[in-house]
Short mmCIF file of C-alpha atoms in Angstrom, two decimals:
data_model
loop_
_atom_site.label_atom_id
_atom_site.label_comp_id
_atom_site.label_asym_id
_atom_site.label_seq_id
_atom_site.Cartn_x
_atom_site.Cartn_y
_atom_site.Cartn_z
CA UNK A 1 56.94 24.24 -219.79
CA UNK A 2 54.46 24.81 -217.47
CA UNK A 3 52.94 27.69 -217.16
CA UNK A 4 51.94 31.01 -220.12
CA UNK A 5 55.41 32.65 -218.99
CA UNK A 6 57.80 29.83 -219.45
CA UNK A 7 55.93 29.39 -223.08
CA UNK A 8 56.51 33.32 -223.60
CA UNK A 9 60.30 33.29 -221.96
CA UNK A 10 61.10 29.50 -224.93
CA UNK A 11 59.70 32.13 -227.52
CA UNK A 12 61.62 35.29 -226.56
CA UNK A 13 64.78 33.31 -225.72
CA UNK A 14 64.12 31.65 -229.21
CA UNK A 15 63.91 34.61 -230.89
CA UNK A 16 66.81 36.36 -229.49
CA UNK A 17 69.01 33.36 -230.53
CA UNK A 18 68.07 33.76 -234.25
CA UNK A 19 68.67 37.95 -234.67
CA UNK A 20 71.92 37.89 -235.17
CA UNK A 21 72.35 35.08 -237.90
CA UNK A 22 69.20 36.29 -239.85
CA UNK A 23 69.94 39.65 -240.03
CA UNK A 24 74.08 38.80 -241.54
CA UNK A 25 72.49 36.67 -243.59
CA UNK A 26 69.41 38.86 -244.99
CA UNK A 27 72.40 42.53 -244.86
CA UNK A 28 74.86 39.98 -247.77
CA UNK A 29 72.21 39.18 -249.61
CA UNK A 30 70.73 42.34 -249.99
CA UNK A 31 74.20 43.68 -250.73
CA UNK A 32 74.44 41.66 -253.14
CA UNK A 33 71.86 42.97 -254.62
CA UNK A 34 71.45 46.29 -253.81
CA UNK A 35 73.84 46.77 -257.04
CA UNK A 36 72.03 44.86 -259.81
CA UNK A 37 69.07 46.93 -258.68
CA UNK A 38 71.02 50.40 -258.72
CA UNK A 39 73.44 49.18 -262.12
CA UNK A 40 72.64 51.24 -265.47
CA UNK A 41 74.46 48.48 -268.01
CA UNK A 42 73.77 46.62 -270.68
CA UNK A 43 70.86 43.87 -269.55
CA UNK A 44 70.42 45.95 -266.54
CA UNK A 45 66.76 46.15 -266.93
CA UNK A 46 66.83 42.39 -266.75
CA UNK A 47 68.37 41.72 -263.49
CA UNK A 48 66.23 45.07 -261.70
CA UNK A 49 63.36 42.48 -262.42
CA UNK A 50 64.85 39.50 -261.05
CA UNK A 51 66.75 41.86 -257.77
CA UNK A 52 63.53 43.62 -256.95
CA UNK A 53 61.71 40.65 -255.38
CA UNK A 54 64.30 39.04 -254.25
CA UNK A 55 65.35 42.26 -251.91
CA UNK A 56 61.52 42.29 -251.45
CA UNK A 57 61.40 38.22 -250.05
CA UNK A 58 64.17 38.44 -247.83
CA UNK A 59 63.18 41.65 -246.28
CA UNK A 60 59.46 39.85 -246.21
CA UNK A 61 61.64 36.68 -244.54
CA UNK A 62 63.37 39.02 -241.99
CA UNK A 63 59.90 40.04 -240.45
CA UNK A 64 58.20 36.91 -240.47
CA UNK A 65 60.72 34.90 -238.84
CA UNK A 66 61.86 37.08 -236.29
CA UNK A 67 57.99 38.61 -235.39
CA UNK A 68 55.30 36.77 -237.08
CA UNK A 69 56.88 33.44 -236.08
CA UNK A 70 57.20 33.68 -232.45
CA UNK A 71 53.57 35.57 -232.41
CA UNK A 72 51.43 32.70 -234.49
CA UNK A 73 53.55 29.80 -232.92
CA UNK A 74 52.42 31.49 -229.04
CA UNK A 75 48.97 31.93 -230.18
CA UNK A 76 48.59 27.94 -231.20
CA UNK A 77 50.56 27.23 -227.90
CA UNK A 78 48.88 29.09 -225.62
CA UNK A 79 45.87 26.98 -225.74
CA UNK A 80 47.47 24.18 -224.22
CA UNK A 81 48.17 26.28 -220.82
CA UNK A 82 44.78 27.77 -220.55
CA UNK A 83 42.73 25.06 -219.05
CA UNK A 84 44.20 23.19 -216.00
CA UNK A 85 45.55 19.84 -216.33
CA UNK A 86 42.31 18.77 -213.90
CA UNK A 87 40.22 20.54 -215.86
CA UNK A 88 40.30 19.11 -219.22
CA UNK A 89 37.12 19.08 -221.77
CA UNK A 90 36.71 15.57 -221.24
CA UNK A 91 36.29 16.48 -216.96
CA UNK A 92 34.50 19.70 -218.20
CA UNK A 93 32.06 17.44 -219.79
CA UNK A 94 31.57 14.95 -217.24
CA UNK A 95 30.38 17.30 -214.59
CA UNK A 96 28.16 18.99 -216.66
CA UNK A 97 26.19 15.84 -216.96
CA UNK A 98 26.01 15.25 -213.24
#
């Protein structure tokens, strides 16, 4: 990777490759927990308290992995491309002294 466009393309490609596995995993977990959340039998009040945060955690995990982590990674790595190689901080300080 030599430019910000290459970085953005790599991040987009990586995020797109994770969409299907992440959505499949989350949907199966949620499908398994929804009957527990909607049950009305013996002990359901305890199980609802366990299942509700798990569903929220799975949904949050999907959002974080597909939206937030790529954005954070881009913000973290773009600094590497903001200053050209021939103008790193040491050469800028050296030029300021002259």
